[in-house]
CSV table of C-alpha atoms and ligand atoms in Angstrom, one decimal:
chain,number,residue,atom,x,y,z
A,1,UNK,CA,-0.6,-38.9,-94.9
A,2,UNK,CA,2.4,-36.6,-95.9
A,3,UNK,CA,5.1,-36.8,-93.6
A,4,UNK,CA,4.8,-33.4,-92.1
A,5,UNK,CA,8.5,-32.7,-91.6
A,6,UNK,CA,9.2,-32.7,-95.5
A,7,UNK,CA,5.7,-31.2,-96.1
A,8,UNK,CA,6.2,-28.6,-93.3
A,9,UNK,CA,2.1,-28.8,-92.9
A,10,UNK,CA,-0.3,-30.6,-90.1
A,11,UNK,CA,-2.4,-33.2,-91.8
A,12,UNK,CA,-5.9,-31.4,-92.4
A,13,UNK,CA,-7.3,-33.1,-89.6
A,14,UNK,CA,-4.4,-32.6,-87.0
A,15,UNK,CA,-4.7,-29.0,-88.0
A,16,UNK,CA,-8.7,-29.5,-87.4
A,17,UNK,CA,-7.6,-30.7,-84.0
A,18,UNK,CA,-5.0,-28.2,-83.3
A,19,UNK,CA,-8.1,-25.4,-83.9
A,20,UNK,CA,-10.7,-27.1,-81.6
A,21,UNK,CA,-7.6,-27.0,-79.0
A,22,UNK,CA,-6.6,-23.4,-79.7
A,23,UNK,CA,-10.7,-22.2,-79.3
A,24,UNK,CA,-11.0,-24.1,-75.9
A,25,UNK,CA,-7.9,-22.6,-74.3
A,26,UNK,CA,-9.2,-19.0,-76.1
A,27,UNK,CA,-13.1,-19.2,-74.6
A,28,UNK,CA,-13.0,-22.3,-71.8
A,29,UNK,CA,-9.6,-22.0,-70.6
A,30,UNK,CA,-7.8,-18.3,-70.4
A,31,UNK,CA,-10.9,-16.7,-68.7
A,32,UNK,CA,-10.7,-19.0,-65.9
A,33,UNK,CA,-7.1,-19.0,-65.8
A,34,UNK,CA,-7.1,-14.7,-65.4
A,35,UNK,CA,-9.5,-15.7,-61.9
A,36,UNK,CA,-6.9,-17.7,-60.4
A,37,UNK,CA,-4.0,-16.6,-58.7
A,38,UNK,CA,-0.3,-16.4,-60.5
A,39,UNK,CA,1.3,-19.4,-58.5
A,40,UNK,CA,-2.4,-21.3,-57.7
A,41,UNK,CA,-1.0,-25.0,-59.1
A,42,UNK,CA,-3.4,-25.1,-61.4
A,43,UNK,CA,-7.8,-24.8,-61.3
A,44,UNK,CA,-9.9,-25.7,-57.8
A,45,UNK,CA,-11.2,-29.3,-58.3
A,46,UNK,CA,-14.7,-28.3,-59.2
A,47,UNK,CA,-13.4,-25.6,-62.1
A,48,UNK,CA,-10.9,-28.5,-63.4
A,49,UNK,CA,-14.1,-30.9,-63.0
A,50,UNK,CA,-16.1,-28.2,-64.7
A,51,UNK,CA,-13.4,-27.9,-67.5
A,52,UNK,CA,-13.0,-31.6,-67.9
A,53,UNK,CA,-16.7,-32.0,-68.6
A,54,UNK,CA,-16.6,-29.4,-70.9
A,55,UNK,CA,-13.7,-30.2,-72.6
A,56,UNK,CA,-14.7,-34.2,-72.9
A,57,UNK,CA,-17.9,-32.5,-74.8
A,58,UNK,CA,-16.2,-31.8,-77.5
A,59,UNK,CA,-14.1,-34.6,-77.8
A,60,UNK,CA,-10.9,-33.6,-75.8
A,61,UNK,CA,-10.6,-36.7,-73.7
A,62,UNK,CA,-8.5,-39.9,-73.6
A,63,UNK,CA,-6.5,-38.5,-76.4
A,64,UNK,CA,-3.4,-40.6,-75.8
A,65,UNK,CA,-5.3,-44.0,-74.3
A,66,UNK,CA,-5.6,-46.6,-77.5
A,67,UNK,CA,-8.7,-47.2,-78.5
A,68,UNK,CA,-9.3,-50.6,-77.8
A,69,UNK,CA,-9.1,-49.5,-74.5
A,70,UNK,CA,-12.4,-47.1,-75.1
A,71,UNK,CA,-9.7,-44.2,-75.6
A,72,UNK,CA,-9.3,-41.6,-79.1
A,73,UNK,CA,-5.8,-43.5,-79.9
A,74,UNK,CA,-4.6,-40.2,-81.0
A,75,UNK,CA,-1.2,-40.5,-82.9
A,76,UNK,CA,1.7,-39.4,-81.0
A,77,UNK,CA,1.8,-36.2,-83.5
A,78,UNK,CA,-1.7,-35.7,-82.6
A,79,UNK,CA,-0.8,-35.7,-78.8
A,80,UNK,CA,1.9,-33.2,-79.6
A,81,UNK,CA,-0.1,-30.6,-81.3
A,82,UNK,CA,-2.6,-31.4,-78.6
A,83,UNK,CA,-0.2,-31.2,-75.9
A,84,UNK,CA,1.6,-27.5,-77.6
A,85,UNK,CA,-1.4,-25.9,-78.1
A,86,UNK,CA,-2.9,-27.1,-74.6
A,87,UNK,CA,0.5,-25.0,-73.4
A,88,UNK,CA,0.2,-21.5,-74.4
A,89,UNK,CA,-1.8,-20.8,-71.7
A,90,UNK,CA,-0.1,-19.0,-68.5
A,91,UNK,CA,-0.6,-22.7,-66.4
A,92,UNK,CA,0.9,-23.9,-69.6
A,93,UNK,CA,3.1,-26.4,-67.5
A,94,UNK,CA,0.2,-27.4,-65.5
A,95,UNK,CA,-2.3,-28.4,-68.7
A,96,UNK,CA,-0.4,-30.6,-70.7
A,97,UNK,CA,1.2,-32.6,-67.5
A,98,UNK,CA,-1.9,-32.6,-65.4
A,99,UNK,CA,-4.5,-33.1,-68.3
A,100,UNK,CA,-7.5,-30.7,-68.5
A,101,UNK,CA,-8.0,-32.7,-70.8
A,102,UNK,CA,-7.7,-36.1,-68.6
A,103,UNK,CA,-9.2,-39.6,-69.2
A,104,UNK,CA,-5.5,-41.1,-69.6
A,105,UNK,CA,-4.8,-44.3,-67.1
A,106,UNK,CA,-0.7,-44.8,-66.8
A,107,UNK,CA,0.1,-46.8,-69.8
A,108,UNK,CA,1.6,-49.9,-67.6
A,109,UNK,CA,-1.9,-50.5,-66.8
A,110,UNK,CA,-2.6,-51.3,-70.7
A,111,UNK,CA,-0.3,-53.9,-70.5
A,112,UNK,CA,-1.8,-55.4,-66.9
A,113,UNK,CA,-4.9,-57.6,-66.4
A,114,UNK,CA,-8.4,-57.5,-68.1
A,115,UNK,CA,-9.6,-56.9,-64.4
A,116,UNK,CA,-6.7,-54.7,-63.8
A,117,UNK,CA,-7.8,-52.1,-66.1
A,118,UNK,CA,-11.9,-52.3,-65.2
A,119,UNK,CA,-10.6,-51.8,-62.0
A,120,UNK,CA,-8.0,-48.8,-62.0
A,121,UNK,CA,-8.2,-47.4,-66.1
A,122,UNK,CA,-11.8,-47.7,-67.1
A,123,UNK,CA,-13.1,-45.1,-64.2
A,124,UNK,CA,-10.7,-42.7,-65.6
A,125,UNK,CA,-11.3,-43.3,-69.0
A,126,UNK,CA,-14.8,-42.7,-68.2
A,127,UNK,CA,-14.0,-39.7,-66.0
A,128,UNK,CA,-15.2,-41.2,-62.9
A,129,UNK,CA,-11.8,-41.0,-61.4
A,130,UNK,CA,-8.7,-38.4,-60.9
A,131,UNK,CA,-5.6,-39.1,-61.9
A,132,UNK,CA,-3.2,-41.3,-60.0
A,133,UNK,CA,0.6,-40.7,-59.2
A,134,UNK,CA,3.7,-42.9,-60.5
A,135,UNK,CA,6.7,-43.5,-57.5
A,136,UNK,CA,9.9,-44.1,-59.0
A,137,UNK,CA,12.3,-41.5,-57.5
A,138,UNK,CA,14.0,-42.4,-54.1
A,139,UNK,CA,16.6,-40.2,-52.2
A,140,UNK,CA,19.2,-42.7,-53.7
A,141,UNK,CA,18.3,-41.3,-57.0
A,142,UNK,CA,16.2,-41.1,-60.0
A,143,UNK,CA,18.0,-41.0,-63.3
A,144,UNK,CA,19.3,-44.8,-62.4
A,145,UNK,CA,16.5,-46.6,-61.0
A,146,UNK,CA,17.4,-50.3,-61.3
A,147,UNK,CA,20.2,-49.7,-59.0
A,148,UNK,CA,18.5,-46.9,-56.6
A,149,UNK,CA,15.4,-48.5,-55.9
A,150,UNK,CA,15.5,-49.7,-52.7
A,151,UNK,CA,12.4,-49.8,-51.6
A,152,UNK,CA,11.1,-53.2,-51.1
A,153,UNK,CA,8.3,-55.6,-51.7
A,154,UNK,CA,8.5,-59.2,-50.1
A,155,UNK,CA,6.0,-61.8,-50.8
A,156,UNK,CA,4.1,-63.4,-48.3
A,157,UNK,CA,1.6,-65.7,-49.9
A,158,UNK,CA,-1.0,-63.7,-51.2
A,159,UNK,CA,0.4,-60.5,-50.6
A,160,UNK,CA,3.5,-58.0,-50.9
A,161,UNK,CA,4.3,-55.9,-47.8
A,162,UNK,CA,6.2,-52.8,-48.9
A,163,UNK,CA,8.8,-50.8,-46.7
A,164,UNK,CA,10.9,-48.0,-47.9
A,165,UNK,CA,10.5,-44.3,-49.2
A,166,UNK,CA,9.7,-42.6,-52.4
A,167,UNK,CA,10.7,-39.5,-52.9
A,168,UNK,CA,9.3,-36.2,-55.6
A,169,UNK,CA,5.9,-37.8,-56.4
A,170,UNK,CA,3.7,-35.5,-57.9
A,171,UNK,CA,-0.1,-35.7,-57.5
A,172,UNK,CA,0.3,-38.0,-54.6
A,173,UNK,CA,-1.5,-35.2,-52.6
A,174,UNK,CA,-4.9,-35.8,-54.6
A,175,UNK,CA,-4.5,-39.4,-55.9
A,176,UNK,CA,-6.6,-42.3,-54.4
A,177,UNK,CA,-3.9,-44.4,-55.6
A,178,UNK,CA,-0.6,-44.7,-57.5
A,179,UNK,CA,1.8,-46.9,-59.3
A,180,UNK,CA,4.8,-47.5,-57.3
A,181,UNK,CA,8.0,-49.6,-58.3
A,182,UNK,CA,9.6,-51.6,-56.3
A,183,UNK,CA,13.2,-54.3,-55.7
A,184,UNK,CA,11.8,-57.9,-55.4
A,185,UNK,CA,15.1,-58.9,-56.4
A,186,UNK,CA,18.7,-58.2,-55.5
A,187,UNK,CA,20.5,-55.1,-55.6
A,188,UNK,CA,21.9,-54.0,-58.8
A,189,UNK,CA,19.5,-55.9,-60.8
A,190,UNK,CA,17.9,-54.8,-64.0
A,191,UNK,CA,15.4,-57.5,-63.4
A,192,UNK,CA,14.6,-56.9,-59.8
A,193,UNK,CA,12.3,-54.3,-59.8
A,194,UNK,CA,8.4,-54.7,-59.8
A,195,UNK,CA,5.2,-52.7,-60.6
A,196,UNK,CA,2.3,-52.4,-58.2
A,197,UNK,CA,-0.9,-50.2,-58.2
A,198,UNK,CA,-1.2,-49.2,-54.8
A,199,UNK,CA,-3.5,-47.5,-52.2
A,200,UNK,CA,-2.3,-43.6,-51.7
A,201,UNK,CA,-4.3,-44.0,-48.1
A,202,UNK,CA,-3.7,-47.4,-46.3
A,203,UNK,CA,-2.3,-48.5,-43.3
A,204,UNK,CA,1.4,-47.8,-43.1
A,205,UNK,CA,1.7,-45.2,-45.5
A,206,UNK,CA,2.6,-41.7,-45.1
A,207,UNK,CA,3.3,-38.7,-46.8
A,208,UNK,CA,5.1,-35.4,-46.6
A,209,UNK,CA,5.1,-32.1,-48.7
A,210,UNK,CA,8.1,-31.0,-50.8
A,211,UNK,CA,7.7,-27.3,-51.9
A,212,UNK,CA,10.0,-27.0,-55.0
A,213,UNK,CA,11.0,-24.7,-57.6
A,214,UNK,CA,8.3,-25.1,-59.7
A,215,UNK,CA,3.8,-25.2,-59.8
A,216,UNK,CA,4.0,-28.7,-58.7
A,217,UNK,CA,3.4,-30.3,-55.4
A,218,UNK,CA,5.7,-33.1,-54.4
A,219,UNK,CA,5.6,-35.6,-52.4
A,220,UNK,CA,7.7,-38.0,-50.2
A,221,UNK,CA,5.9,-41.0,-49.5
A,222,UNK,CA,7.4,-43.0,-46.4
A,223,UNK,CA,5.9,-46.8,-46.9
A,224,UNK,CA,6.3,-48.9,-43.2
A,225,UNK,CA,5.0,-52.6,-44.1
A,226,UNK,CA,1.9,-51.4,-46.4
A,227,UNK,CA,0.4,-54.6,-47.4
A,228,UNK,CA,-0.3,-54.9,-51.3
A,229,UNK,CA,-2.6,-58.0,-52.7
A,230,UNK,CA,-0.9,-60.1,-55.1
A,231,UNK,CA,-3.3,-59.8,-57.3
A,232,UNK,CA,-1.9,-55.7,-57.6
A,233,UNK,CA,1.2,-56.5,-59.3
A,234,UNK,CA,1.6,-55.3,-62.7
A,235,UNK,CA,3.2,-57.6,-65.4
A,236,UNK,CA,5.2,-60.0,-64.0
A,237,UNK,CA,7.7,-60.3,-60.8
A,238,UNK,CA,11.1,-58.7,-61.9
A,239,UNK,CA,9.0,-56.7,-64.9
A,240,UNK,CA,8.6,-53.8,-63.8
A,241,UNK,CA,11.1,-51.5,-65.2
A,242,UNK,CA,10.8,-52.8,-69.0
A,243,UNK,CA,7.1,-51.6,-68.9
A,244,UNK,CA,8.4,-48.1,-66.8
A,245,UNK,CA,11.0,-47.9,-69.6
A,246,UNK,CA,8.7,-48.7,-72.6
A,247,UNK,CA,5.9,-45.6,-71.0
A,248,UNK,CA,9.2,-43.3,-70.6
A,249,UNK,CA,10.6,-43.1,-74.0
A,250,UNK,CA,7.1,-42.8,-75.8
A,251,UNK,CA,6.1,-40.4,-73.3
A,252,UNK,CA,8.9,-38.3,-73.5
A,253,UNK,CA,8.0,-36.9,-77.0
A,254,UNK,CA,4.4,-35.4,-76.2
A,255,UNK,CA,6.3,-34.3,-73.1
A,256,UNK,CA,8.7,-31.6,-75.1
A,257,UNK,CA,5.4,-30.4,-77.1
A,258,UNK,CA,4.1,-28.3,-73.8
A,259,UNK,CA,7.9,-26.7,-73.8
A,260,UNK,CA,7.3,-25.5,-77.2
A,261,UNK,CA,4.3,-24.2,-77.0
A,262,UNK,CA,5.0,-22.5,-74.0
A,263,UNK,CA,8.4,-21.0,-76.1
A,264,UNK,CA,5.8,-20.1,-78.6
A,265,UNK,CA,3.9,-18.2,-77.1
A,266,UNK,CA,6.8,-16.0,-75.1
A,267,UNK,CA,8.3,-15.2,-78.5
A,268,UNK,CA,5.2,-14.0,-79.8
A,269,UNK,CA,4.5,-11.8,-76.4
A,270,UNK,CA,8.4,-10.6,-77.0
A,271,UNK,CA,7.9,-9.7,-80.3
A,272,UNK,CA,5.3,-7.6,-79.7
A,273,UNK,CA,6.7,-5.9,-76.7
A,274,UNK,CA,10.1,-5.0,-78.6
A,275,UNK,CA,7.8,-3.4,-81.8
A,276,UNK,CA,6.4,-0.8,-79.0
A,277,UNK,CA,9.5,-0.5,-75.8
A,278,UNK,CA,11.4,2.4,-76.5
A,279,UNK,CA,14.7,2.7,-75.1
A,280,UNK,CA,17.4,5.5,-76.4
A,281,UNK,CA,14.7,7.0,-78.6
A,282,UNK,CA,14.0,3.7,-80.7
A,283,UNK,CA,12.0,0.8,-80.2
A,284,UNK,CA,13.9,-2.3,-79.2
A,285,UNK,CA,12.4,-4.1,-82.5
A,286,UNK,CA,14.9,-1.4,-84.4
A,287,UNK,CA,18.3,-2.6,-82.7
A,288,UNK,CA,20.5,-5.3,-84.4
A,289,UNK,CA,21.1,-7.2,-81.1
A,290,UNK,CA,17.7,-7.7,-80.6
A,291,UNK,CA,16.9,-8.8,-83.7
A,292,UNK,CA,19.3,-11.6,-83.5
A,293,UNK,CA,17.6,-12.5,-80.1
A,294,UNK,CA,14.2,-13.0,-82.0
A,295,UNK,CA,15.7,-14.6,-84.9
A,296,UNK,CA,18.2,-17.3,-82.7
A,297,UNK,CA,15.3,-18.6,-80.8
A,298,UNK,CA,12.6,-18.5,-83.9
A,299,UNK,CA,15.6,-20.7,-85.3
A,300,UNK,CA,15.8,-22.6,-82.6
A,301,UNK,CA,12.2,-23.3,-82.0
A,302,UNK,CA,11.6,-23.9,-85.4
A,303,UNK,CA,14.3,-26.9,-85.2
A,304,UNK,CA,13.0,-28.3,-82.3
A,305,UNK,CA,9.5,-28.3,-83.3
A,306,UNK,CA,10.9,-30.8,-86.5
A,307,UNK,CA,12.8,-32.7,-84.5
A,308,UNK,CA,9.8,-33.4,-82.1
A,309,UNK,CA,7.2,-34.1,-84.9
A,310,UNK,CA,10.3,-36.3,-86.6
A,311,UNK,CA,10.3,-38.6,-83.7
A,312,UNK,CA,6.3,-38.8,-83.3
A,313,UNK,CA,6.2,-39.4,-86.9
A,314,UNK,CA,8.5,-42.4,-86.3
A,315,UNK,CA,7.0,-43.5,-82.9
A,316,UNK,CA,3.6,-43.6,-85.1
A,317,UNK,CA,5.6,-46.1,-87.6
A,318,UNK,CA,5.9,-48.4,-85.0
A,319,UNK,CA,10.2,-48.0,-85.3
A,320,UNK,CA,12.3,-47.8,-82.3
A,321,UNK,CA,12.6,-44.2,-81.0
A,322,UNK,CA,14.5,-44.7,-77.9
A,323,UNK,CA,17.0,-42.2,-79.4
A,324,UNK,CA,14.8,-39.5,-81.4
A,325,UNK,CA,12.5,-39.6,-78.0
A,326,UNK,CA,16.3,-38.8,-76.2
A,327,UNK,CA,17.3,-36.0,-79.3
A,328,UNK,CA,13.3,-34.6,-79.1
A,329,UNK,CA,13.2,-34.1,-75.1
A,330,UNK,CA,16.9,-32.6,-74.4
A,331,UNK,CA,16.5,-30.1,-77.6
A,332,UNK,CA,13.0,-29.4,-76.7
A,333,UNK,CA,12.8,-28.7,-72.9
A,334,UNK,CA,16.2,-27.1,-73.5
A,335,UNK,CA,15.7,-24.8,-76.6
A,336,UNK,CA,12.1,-23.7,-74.7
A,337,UNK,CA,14.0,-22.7,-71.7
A,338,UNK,CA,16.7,-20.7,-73.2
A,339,UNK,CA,14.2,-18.9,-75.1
A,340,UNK,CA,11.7,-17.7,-72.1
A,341,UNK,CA,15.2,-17.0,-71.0
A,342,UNK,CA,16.1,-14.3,-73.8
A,343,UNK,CA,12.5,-13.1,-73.2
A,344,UNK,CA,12.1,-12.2,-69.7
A,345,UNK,CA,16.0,-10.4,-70.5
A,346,UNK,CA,14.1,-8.5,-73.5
A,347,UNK,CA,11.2,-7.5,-71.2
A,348,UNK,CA,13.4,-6.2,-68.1
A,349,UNK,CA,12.3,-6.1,-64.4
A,350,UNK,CA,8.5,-6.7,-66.1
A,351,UNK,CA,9.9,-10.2,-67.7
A,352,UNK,CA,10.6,-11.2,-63.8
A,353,UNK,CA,7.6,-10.2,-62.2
A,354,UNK,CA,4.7,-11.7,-61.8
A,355,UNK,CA,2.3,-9.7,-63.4
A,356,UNK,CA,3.7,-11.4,-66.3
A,357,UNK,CA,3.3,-15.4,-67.1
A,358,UNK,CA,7.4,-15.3,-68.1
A,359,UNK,CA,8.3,-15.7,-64.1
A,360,UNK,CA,6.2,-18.4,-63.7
A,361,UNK,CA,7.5,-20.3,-67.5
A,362,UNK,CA,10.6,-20.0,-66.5
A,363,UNK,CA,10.5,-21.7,-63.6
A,364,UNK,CA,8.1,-24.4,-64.8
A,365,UNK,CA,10.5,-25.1,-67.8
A,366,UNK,CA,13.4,-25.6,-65.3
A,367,UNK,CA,11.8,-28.6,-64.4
A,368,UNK,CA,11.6,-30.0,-67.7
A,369,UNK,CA,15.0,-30.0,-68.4
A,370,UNK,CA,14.9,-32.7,-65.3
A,371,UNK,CA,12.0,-34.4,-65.0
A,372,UNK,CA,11.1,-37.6,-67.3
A,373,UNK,CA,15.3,-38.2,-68.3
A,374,UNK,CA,17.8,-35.2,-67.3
A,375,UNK,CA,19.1,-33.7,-70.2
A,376,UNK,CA,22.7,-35.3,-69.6
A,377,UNK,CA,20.9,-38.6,-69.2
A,378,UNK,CA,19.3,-38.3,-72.8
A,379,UNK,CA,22.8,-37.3,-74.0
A,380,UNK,CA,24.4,-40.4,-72.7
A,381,UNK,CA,21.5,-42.3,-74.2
A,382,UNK,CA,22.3,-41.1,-77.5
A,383,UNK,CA,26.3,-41.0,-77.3
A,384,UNK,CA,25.8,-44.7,-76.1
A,385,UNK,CA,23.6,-45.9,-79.4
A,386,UNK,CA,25.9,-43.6,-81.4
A,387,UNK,CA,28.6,-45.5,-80.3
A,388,UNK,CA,27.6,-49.1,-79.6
B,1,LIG,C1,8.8,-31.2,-60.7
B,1,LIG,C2,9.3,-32.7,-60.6
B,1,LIG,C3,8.3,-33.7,-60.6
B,1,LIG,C4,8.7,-35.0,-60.5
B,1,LIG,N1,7.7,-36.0,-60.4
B,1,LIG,C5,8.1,-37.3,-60.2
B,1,LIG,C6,7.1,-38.3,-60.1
B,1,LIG,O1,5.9,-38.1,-60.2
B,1,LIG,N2,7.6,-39.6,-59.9
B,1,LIG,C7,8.9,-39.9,-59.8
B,1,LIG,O2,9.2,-41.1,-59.6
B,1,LIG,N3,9.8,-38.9,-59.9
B,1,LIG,C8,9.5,-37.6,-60.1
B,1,LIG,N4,10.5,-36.7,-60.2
B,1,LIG,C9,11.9,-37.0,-60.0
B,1,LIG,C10,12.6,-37.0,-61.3
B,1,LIG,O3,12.2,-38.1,-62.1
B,1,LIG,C11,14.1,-37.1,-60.9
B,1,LIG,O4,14.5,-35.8,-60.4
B,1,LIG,C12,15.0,-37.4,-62.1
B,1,LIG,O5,14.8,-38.7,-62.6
B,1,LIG,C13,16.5,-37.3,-61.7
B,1,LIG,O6,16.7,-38.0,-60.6
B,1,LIG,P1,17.5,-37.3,-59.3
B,1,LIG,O7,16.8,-36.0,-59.0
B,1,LIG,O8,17.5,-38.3,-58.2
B,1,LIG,O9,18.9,-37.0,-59.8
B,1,LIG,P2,20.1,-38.0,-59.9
B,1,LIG,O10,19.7,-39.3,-60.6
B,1,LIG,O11,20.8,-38.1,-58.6
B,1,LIG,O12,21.0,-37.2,-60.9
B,1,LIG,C14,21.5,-35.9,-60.6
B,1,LIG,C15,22.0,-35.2,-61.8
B,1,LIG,O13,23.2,-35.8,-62.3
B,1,LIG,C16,23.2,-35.7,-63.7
B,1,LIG,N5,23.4,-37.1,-64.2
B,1,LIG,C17,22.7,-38.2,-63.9
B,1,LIG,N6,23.2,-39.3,-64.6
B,1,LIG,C18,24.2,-38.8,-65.4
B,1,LIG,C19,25.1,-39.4,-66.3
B,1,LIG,N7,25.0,-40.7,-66.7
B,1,LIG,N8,26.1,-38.6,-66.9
B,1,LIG,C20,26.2,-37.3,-66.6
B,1,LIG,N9,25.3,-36.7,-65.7
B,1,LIG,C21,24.4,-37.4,-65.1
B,1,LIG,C22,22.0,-35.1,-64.1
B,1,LIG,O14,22.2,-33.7,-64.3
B,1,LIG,C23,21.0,-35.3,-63.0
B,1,LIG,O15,20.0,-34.3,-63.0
B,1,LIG,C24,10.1,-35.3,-60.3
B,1,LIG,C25,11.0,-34.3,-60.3
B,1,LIG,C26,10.6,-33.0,-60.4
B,1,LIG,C27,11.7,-31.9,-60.4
């Protein structure tokens, strides 16, 4: 295989794949989509059960889970073309992250027990389960979370009771269950924090709706002495953040792909808009200031798009990419929002409104530029290696 940043082409059969994607979102996916309301989070169960089924037909399913584990183990370039082309759709935050195409259990669980994983990753490999929700984030922070996790499991005996809160967790509305971290050490310890699959509705727990800027729902979760079997814990006692850590920085390159796709497909939109929208007697396509506005962000989005299938290419070689994940996700999510930026300026009041799917990109790909590392916390990972 040609490294595809020097040979500025897909491998024949990532651009096979990247077809198959691009027909199911043209026939299966964008006829659905123009049912649903602008700000619906994403399909009703049924049509994303319906979809799933559909898509899992043709092979779209369990792209990212390893093989050994009765997944595709697609390539990490793979899951971004996947994940870019699953985008440019108007839910285009909502397809990537939530998985039309599903069948992915959280990757800690690959590295728990046989009985672990037959328990909790084979029913959604086999897509006899929904997905489940991850709790990291706690009012004392997110970016930091072996010194903000407070939220602690004790051991007694056989099991773990849990007390304290978790705060942003998305698909903790609709999860049966959920990974949660949690201090089983002191404060302020790297190696104090465990992982735990938990029950989303047993005694003790509750949980409380956060509307934020965005299509997601999150959640607070509010844990009061939930009791969690031993047998739950993920990895060792103190583990739990090296196998959080290892998920995040592999993670965090498919991540950017939906960004860029979604960038794609509002440049395309703008470019066609400003060939036809006259203003002054010419079309906007004709004006020197626009043009520089179409060519910055095809630029930009050109040089993101490298950097992104640079650090896939090296995830795939099996080399360290805790800093090309950090350089792929902050140009990626921030390039993609600066972008839907220029275009919802190019369209005017219609760019804003939401009988366009700009509004709704814009505000999805605010989000990105947070979620899974803020963009300063990427820049401090890569000043740090820089300067180790
Ligand atoms: C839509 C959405 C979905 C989410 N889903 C989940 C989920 O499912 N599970 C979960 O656990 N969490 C989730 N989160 C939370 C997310 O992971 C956190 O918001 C993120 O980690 C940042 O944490 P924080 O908001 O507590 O900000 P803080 O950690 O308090 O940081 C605040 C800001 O300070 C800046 N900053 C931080 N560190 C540095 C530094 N070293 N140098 C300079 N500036 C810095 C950054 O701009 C950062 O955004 C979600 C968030 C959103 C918005």
């Amino acid at each position: 295989m040609t490294n595809p940043t020097g040979a500025w082409e897909l491998p024949d059969e990532l651009s096979m794949l990247r077809d198959t994607v691009r027909r199911f979102m043209r026939d299966v996916v964008t006829p659905l989509e123009d049912t649903l309301e602008h700000n619906a989070t994403g399909p009703s169960s049924g049509q994303l059960h319906d979809l799933q089924r559909r898509a899992r037909e043709i092979g779209l399913w369990a792209l990212a889970t390893p093989e050994s584990f009765g997944g595709a183990g697609l390539s990490v370039l793979g899951q971004c073309v996947v994940a870019e082309e699953a985008a440019k759709c108007r839910m285009g935050a909502f397809f990537p992250a939530l998985g039309a195409f599903g069948g992915n259990p959280p990757s800690v669980l690959f590295k728990g027990t046989p009985e672990q994983f037959e328990r909790y990753g084979r029913p959604i490999v086999e897509g006899r389960a929904g997905r489940p929700f991850t709790a990291i984030s706690e009012p004392s922070g997110g970016s930091d979370p072996a010194r903000a996790i407070q939220c602690r499991a004790t051991r007694h005996g056989d099991h773990y009771v849990i007390s304290g809160t978790k705060l942003w967790t998305t698909h903790a509305g609709t999860a049966e269950w959920g990974i949660l971290y949690a201090r089983t050490g002191e404060l302020g310890d790297r190696g104090a924090i465990s992982c735990f699959v938990i029950d989303a509705n047993g005694p003790g727990l509750t949980k409380r709706r956060i509307g934020v800027m965005s299509s997601y729902s999150l959640f607070e979760l509010h844990f009061d002495g939930v009791e969690v079997p031993v047998e739950n814990r993920i990895g060792d006692e103190g583990q739990g953040l090296r196998l959080a850590t290892d998920y995040l920085v592999h993670s965090r390159i498919p991540y950017t792909a939906g960004p860029i796709g979604i960038a794609q497909m509002a440049l395309d939109m703008t470019i066609e808009w400003c060939k036809t929208r006259e203003t002054f007697g010419a079309p906007l396509a004709k004006r020197q200031g626009v043009q520089w506005m179409i060519a910055d962000s095809a630029i930009e989005l050109r040089a993101a798009r490298l950097l992104m299938y640079q650090a896939a290419w090296n995830a795939d070689l099996g080399k360290d990419v805790r800093t090309d994940a950090s350089v792929c996700k902050l140009t990626g999510t921030e390039t993609a929002f600066r972008i839907v930026d220029r275009c919802v300026q190019l369209f005017g009041a219609l760019g804003m409104s939401q009988e366009m799917p700009l509004e709704r990109w814009f505000r999805d790909l605010r989000v990105k530029r947070l979620g899974e590392g803020a963009s300063e916390v990427m820049r401090t990972q890569i000043g740090q290696a820089l300067l180790a």
